[in-house]
Coordinates of C-alpha atoms in Angstrom, one line a residue:
M975 CA 0.6 -23.0 10.1
L976 CA -1.7 -22.9 7.3
Y977 CA -2.9 -18.9 6.9
E978 CA -6.7 -18.6 5.4
V979 CA -5.7 -15.8 3.4
I980 CA -1.6 -14.9 2.4
I981 CA -2.4 -11.2 1.3
V982 CA 1.9 -10.3 -1.0
G983 CA 1.6 -6.6 -1.3
G984 CA 1.2 -5.0 1.5
S985 CA 0.0 -1.2 0.9
Y986 CA -3.1 0.6 0.3
A987 CA -5.1 -2.2 -1.3
G988 CA -3.3 -5.1 1.2
L989 CA -3.7 -3.2 4.4
S990 CA -7.5 -2.5 3.8
A991 CA -7.9 -5.7 2.6
A992 CA -6.0 -7.4 5.9
L993 CA -8.5 -4.7 8.1
A994 CA -11.4 -6.3 6.6
L995 CA -10.1 -10.3 7.3
G996 CA -8.4 -9.0 10.8
R997 CA -11.7 -7.4 12.2
A998 CA -13.2 -10.7 10.9
R999 CA -10.9 -12.6 12.7
C1000 CA -9.0 -14.3 9.9
R1001 CA -5.8 -16.2 10.0
V1002 CA -3.9 -13.7 7.5
L1003 CA -0.3 -13.2 6.7
V1004 CA 0.8 -9.9 4.4
I1005 CA 3.9 -9.9 2.9
D1006 CA 5.8 -6.2 1.2
A1007 CA 8.6 -5.2 -0.1
G1008 CA 8.8 -2.3 0.5
L1009 CA 8.5 -0.9 -3.1
P1010 CA 5.6 0.2 -3.4
R1011 CA 4.1 2.4 -6.6
N1012 CA 3.3 6.0 -4.9
R1013 CA 7.0 5.8 -3.0
F1014 CA 8.4 8.4 -5.4
A1015 CA 5.7 10.8 -4.6
P1016 CA 5.9 13.4 -1.6
H1017 CA 2.3 14.1 -1.4
A1018 CA -0.3 12.5 -1.6
H1019 CA -3.6 14.2 -2.8
N1020 CA -7.6 13.7 -3.0
L1021 CA -8.3 11.5 0.0
L1022 CA -10.5 12.5 2.3
L1023 CA -9.3 13.3 5.4
H1024 CA -5.2 12.7 4.7
D1025 CA -4.8 15.0 1.4
G1026 CA -1.2 16.4 1.3
D1027 CA 0.0 13.4 4.0
A1028 CA 3.0 11.6 2.6
P1029 CA 2.8 7.8 1.6
A1030 CA 5.0 6.4 3.5
D1031 CA 2.9 8.0 6.9
L1032 CA 0.1 6.7 5.5
A1033 CA 1.1 3.5 4.7
A1034 CA 3.2 3.7 8.3
Q1035 CA -0.3 4.3 10.5
A1036 CA -1.9 1.8 8.4
R1037 CA 0.8 -0.7 10.2
Q1038 CA 0.0 0.3 13.4
Q1039 CA -4.1 0.3 13.3
L1040 CA -3.2 -3.3 12.3
A1041 CA -1.7 -4.4 14.9
P1042 CA -3.8 -4.5 17.9
Y1043 CA -5.4 -7.4 15.7
P1044 CA -3.4 -11.2 16.7
T1045 CA -4.8 -13.6 13.8
V1046 CA -3.1 -10.3 10.7
Q1047 CA 1.1 -10.8 10.9
L1048 CA 3.1 -8.2 8.4
L1049 CA 5.9 -9.9 6.7
A1050 CA 8.4 -7.7 5.6
A1051 CA 10.3 -10.0 2.7
E1052 CA 9.8 -9.9 -1.1
A1053 CA 7.8 -12.8 -2.2
T1054 CA 9.4 -14.6 -4.9
A1055 CA 7.8 -17.4 -5.8
A1056 CA 4.2 -19.4 -5.9
E1057 CA 2.7 -22.2 -6.4
R1058 CA -0.5 -23.7 -6.4
Q1059 CA -1.3 -27.5 -4.3
P1060 CA -3.3 -30.6 -5.3
D1061 CA -4.8 -29.7 -2.0
G1062 CA -5.7 -27.0 -3.6
T1063 CA -3.5 -24.1 -1.3
F1064 CA -1.0 -22.3 -2.5
T1065 CA 3.0 -22.5 -1.1
I1066 CA 4.4 -18.2 -1.4
G1067 CA 8.7 -18.3 -1.5
T1068 CA 10.8 -15.4 0.3
A1069 CA 14.1 -14.9 -0.2
A1070 CA 14.9 -14.7 3.3
H1071 CA 12.5 -16.2 5.3
G1072 CA 10.9 -19.5 3.3
S1073 CA 7.9 -20.3 2.6
F1074 CA 4.5 -20.2 3.9
R1075 CA 1.3 -21.8 2.9
G1076 CA -2.1 -20.2 2.5
E1077 CA -5.9 -21.8 1.3
V1078 CA -6.2 -18.1 -0.4
L1079 CA -3.4 -16.3 -2.5
A1080 CA -4.8 -12.1 -2.6
L1081 CA -1.7 -10.6 -4.7
A1082 CA -1.5 -6.5 -4.2
T1083 CA 1.5 -6.8 -5.2
G1084 CA 0.6 -3.5 -8.1
L1085 CA 2.6 -2.4 -11.4
R1086 CA 5.5 -1.2 -12.7
D1087 CA 5.5 2.4 -14.7
E1088 CA 8.0 1.7 -18.1
L1089 CA 9.9 5.0 -17.1
P1090 CA 11.3 6.6 -20.6
P1091 CA 15.6 6.5 -20.9
V1092 CA 15.7 10.0 -21.4
P1093 CA 17.9 10.6 -18.9
G1094 CA 16.4 13.7 -15.9
F1095 CA 13.1 11.9 -16.0
A1096 CA 13.4 9.4 -13.7
E1097 CA 14.9 11.9 -10.7
C1098 CA 11.6 14.3 -11.6
W1099 CA 9.1 11.4 -11.1
G1100 CA 6.5 11.8 -9.2
K1101 CA 7.2 15.3 -8.1
S1102 CA 7.0 17.0 -11.8
I1103 CA 6.7 15.0 -14.0
I1104 CA 2.8 13.1 -12.9
H1105 CA 0.7 11.0 -14.3
C1106 CA -3.1 11.9 -12.9
P1107 CA -4.7 15.3 -12.5
Y1108 CA -6.5 14.9 -9.4
C1109 CA -4.2 14.1 -7.6
H1110 CA -2.2 16.8 -8.4
G1111 CA -3.6 18.8 -10.8
Y1112 CA -4.5 21.7 -8.2
E1113 CA -0.5 22.3 -7.0
V1114 CA 0.7 22.9 -10.3
A1115 CA -2.3 24.5 -12.0
D1116 CA -1.4 28.0 -14.3
R1117 CA 1.9 26.8 -15.2
P1118 CA 3.3 26.1 -17.8
T1119 CA 2.5 22.1 -18.6
G1120 CA 4.0 19.0 -21.3
L1121 CA 1.8 15.6 -21.9
W1122 CA 3.8 13.3 -22.5
H1123 CA 2.2 11.5 -25.4
N1124 CA 0.9 10.4 -28.3
G1125 CA -1.7 8.4 -29.9
D1126 CA -5.6 9.0 -30.9
Q1127 CA -6.3 9.3 -26.9
V1128 CA -3.9 13.3 -27.0
A1129 CA -7.5 14.6 -27.9
D1130 CA -8.8 13.2 -25.1
V1131 CA -5.9 13.0 -21.9
A1132 CA -5.6 17.2 -23.5
Q1133 CA -8.9 18.2 -22.6
L1134 CA -9.2 16.9 -19.7
L1135 CA -5.9 18.9 -18.4
L1136 CA -7.0 22.0 -19.8
N1137 CA -9.9 22.2 -16.4
W1138 CA -6.2 22.9 -14.6
T1139 CA -3.6 24.8 -17.2
R1140 CA -4.3 26.9 -20.6
E1141 CA -0.6 27.0 -21.3
L1142 CA -0.2 23.0 -23.1
T1143 CA 2.1 21.8 -24.7
V1144 CA 1.8 17.9 -26.2
F1145 CA 5.1 16.5 -26.1
T1146 CA 5.1 12.9 -28.9
N1147 CA 8.2 12.3 -28.2
G1148 CA 9.2 11.8 -31.7
P1149 CA 6.5 11.2 -35.6
A1150 CA 2.8 11.8 -33.9
T1151 CA 0.8 9.1 -34.6
F1152 CA -2.6 10.4 -34.5
G1153 CA -4.0 11.8 -37.2
A1154 CA -5.7 14.9 -38.8
P1155 CA -9.1 14.8 -36.9
V1156 CA -6.9 14.5 -33.7
R1157 CA -5.0 17.3 -35.1
A1158 CA -7.1 19.8 -35.5
Q1159 CA -9.2 19.4 -32.2
L1160 CA -5.8 20.6 -30.7
A1161 CA -5.3 23.6 -33.2
A1162 CA -8.8 24.3 -31.9
W1163 CA -7.5 24.9 -29.1
R1164 CA -4.0 25.8 -28.8
V1165 CA -2.4 23.3 -27.9
P1166 CA 0.6 22.4 -29.4
V1167 CA 2.0 19.7 -30.7
E1168 CA 6.0 19.1 -30.5
E1169 CA 7.4 15.9 -32.3
T1170 CA 11.0 16.2 -31.9
R1171 CA 12.6 13.6 -29.8
V1172 CA 13.4 14.9 -26.1
A1173 CA 17.2 14.5 -25.1
A1174 CA 16.7 15.0 -21.9
V1175 CA 15.1 16.7 -18.2
A1176 CA 16.1 19.3 -17.5
H1177 CA 14.7 20.4 -13.7
S1178 CA 17.0 20.8 -10.2
G1179 CA 16.4 18.8 -7.9
G1180 CA 13.6 16.8 -9.4
Q1181 CA 11.8 20.7 -10.4
L1182 CA 10.8 20.3 -13.9
Q1183 CA 12.6 23.2 -15.2
G1184 CA 12.1 22.2 -19.9
L1185 CA 12.7 19.6 -22.0
R1186 CA 16.0 19.3 -23.6
L1187 CA 15.4 18.4 -27.2
A1188 CA 17.4 16.5 -29.4
D1189 CA 17.6 20.0 -32.4
G1190 CA 19.0 22.0 -28.9
R1191 CA 16.1 23.2 -28.4
L1192 CA 15.3 23.4 -24.4
A1193 CA 10.3 23.5 -24.3
A1194 CA 9.6 25.4 -21.9
A1195 CA 7.7 23.4 -18.9
A1196 CA 7.5 23.4 -15.3
V1197 CA 5.6 20.0 -15.4
L1198 CA 4.3 17.3 -17.5
Y1199 CA 2.5 15.2 -17.4
A1200 CA 3.4 11.7 -18.9
R1201 CA 1.4 8.7 -20.1
L1202 CA 2.9 5.9 -19.4
P1203 CA 3.2 1.7 -20.8
W1204 CA 2.6 -0.4 -17.2
Q1205 CA 4.2 -3.9 -16.4
Q1206 CA 2.7 -6.7 -13.6
A1207 CA 5.0 -5.5 -10.3
S1208 CA 5.5 -8.9 -9.4
A1209 CA 6.1 -12.3 -11.8
L1210 CA 3.7 -13.5 -8.8
P1211 CA 0.4 -14.2 -11.2
D1212 CA 2.9 -15.2 -13.9
Q1213 CA 3.6 -18.1 -12.5
L1214 CA 0.9 -19.6 -11.4
G1215 CA -0.5 -18.8 -14.5
C1216 CA -3.1 -15.9 -14.3
A1217 CA -4.3 -14.2 -17.7
L1218 CA -3.9 -10.2 -18.3
T1219 CA -6.2 -8.6 -20.0
E1220 CA -5.1 -6.5 -23.0
N1221 CA -3.9 -3.5 -20.6
N1222 CA -1.6 -5.5 -18.7
L1223 CA -4.2 -6.0 -15.8
L1224 CA -5.3 -9.3 -14.1
Q1225 CA -8.5 -10.4 -15.4
I1226 CA -11.0 -11.2 -12.5
D1227 CA -13.9 -11.4 -12.2
A1228 CA -17.3 -9.9 -9.7
Q1229 CA -15.3 -11.4 -6.9
N1230 CA -12.2 -10.3 -7.9
Q1231 CA -11.0 -13.4 -8.7
T1232 CA -8.6 -14.4 -10.9
T1233 CA -7.9 -17.5 -13.4
V1234 CA -6.5 -19.1 -10.9
P1235 CA -9.0 -20.8 -8.3
G1236 CA -8.3 -19.7 -5.4
V1237 CA -6.3 -16.0 -6.2
Y1238 CA -7.7 -12.7 -6.2
A1239 CA -6.6 -9.9 -7.0
L1240 CA -6.6 -5.8 -5.9
G1241 CA -5.6 -2.8 -6.1
D1242 CA -3.7 -1.2 -9.3
N1243 CA -2.8 -4.6 -10.6
C1244 CA -6.4 -5.4 -11.6
S1245 CA -8.1 -1.8 -12.0
P1246 CA -7.2 1.0 -14.7
L1247 CA -8.2 3.6 -11.5
H1248 CA -5.6 4.0 -10.2
Q1249 CA -6.0 6.3 -7.2
L1250 CA -5.8 5.8 -3.5
V1251 CA -9.5 6.1 -2.2
Q1252 CA -10.4 2.7 -5.2
A1253 CA -7.5 1.1 -3.9
M1254 CA -8.7 0.8 -0.1
A1255 CA -12.1 0.4 -1.1
A1256 CA -11.2 -2.7 -3.7
G1257 CA -9.0 -3.9 -0.2
N1258 CA -12.0 -3.3 1.6
V1259 CA -14.4 -5.1 -1.1
V1260 CA -12.0 -8.2 -1.2
G1261 CA -11.4 -8.4 2.4
A1262 CA -14.9 -8.5 3.2
G1263 CA -15.8 -10.7 0.9
L1264 CA -13.0 -13.1 1.5
S1265 CA -13.9 -13.5 5.7
R1266 CA -17.7 -14.4 3.9
L1267 CA -16.2 -17.1 1.8
F1268 CA -13.9 -18.6 5.2
I1269 CA -17.8 -17.5 7.6
T1270 CA -19.7 -19.8 5.7
Q1271 CA -18.3 -22.4 3.4
M1272 CA -14.5 -23.4 4.3
R1273 CA -14.5 -23.0 8.1
R1274 CA -13.8 -26.2 9.9
W1275 CA -16.4 -25.3 13.0
A1276 CA -19.2 -24.6 10.5
A1277 CA -19.1 -28.4 8.9

């Protein structure tokens, strides 16, 4: 079977695109490995109508709402290979279910956060070590808070976090790489800078109890915001030859098409805005745009 659109990634962006395409009666296959980026977080916030819901519950409800659309197929599998064929179609290979062909490929493959190899960090990630004050800041406001960050943008991030807490400490995990102006600004805001390396994260069941420093001290922190590097979560963009920006995001045009014709990107993998509502909106826009493409240009009956 030749699908009109194959969507790789069945989280919020991918499922939102599938809904728009399904309602336009396009033949769609969604391939999802079941490893969304926010799987470590127990609750999702800043999402109207669903504030505080569990991410897994939201995804399950979305899949249920796609069930009535006969042209949308959901496949629980990991997409391991992607190839653009000479006729312009795409072949997507999976480890356990063979390969599938589609006229257009939509990558909703997300990003992978690179956690530091510090004992206890991974256990707290998404629970008491978090990335976004708009997503999680309200619930942890006014607590002793750390910011795991280094570089010239530290002051900008610290200024934002001071809205949620006045007990803020910057942890650079080694010598600070920012200069005197940033230090002076942090000092004016009474934000101390701790440059001693972090040896371990003290926690109980993922709830932060402090940061154990290399010199043996336990630095107080009940919550830690971490600005971490990321990589593309899937190898498919690289296999296809999709170009990346300097921030390791997929390069896209105004229609969300990557540098490879017929390959579109949506969600975290191509956007600096990493919130559920943004992913859903992107999925809807890309899905609607692709449906118009098939209706106006690629439908067999329109020839």
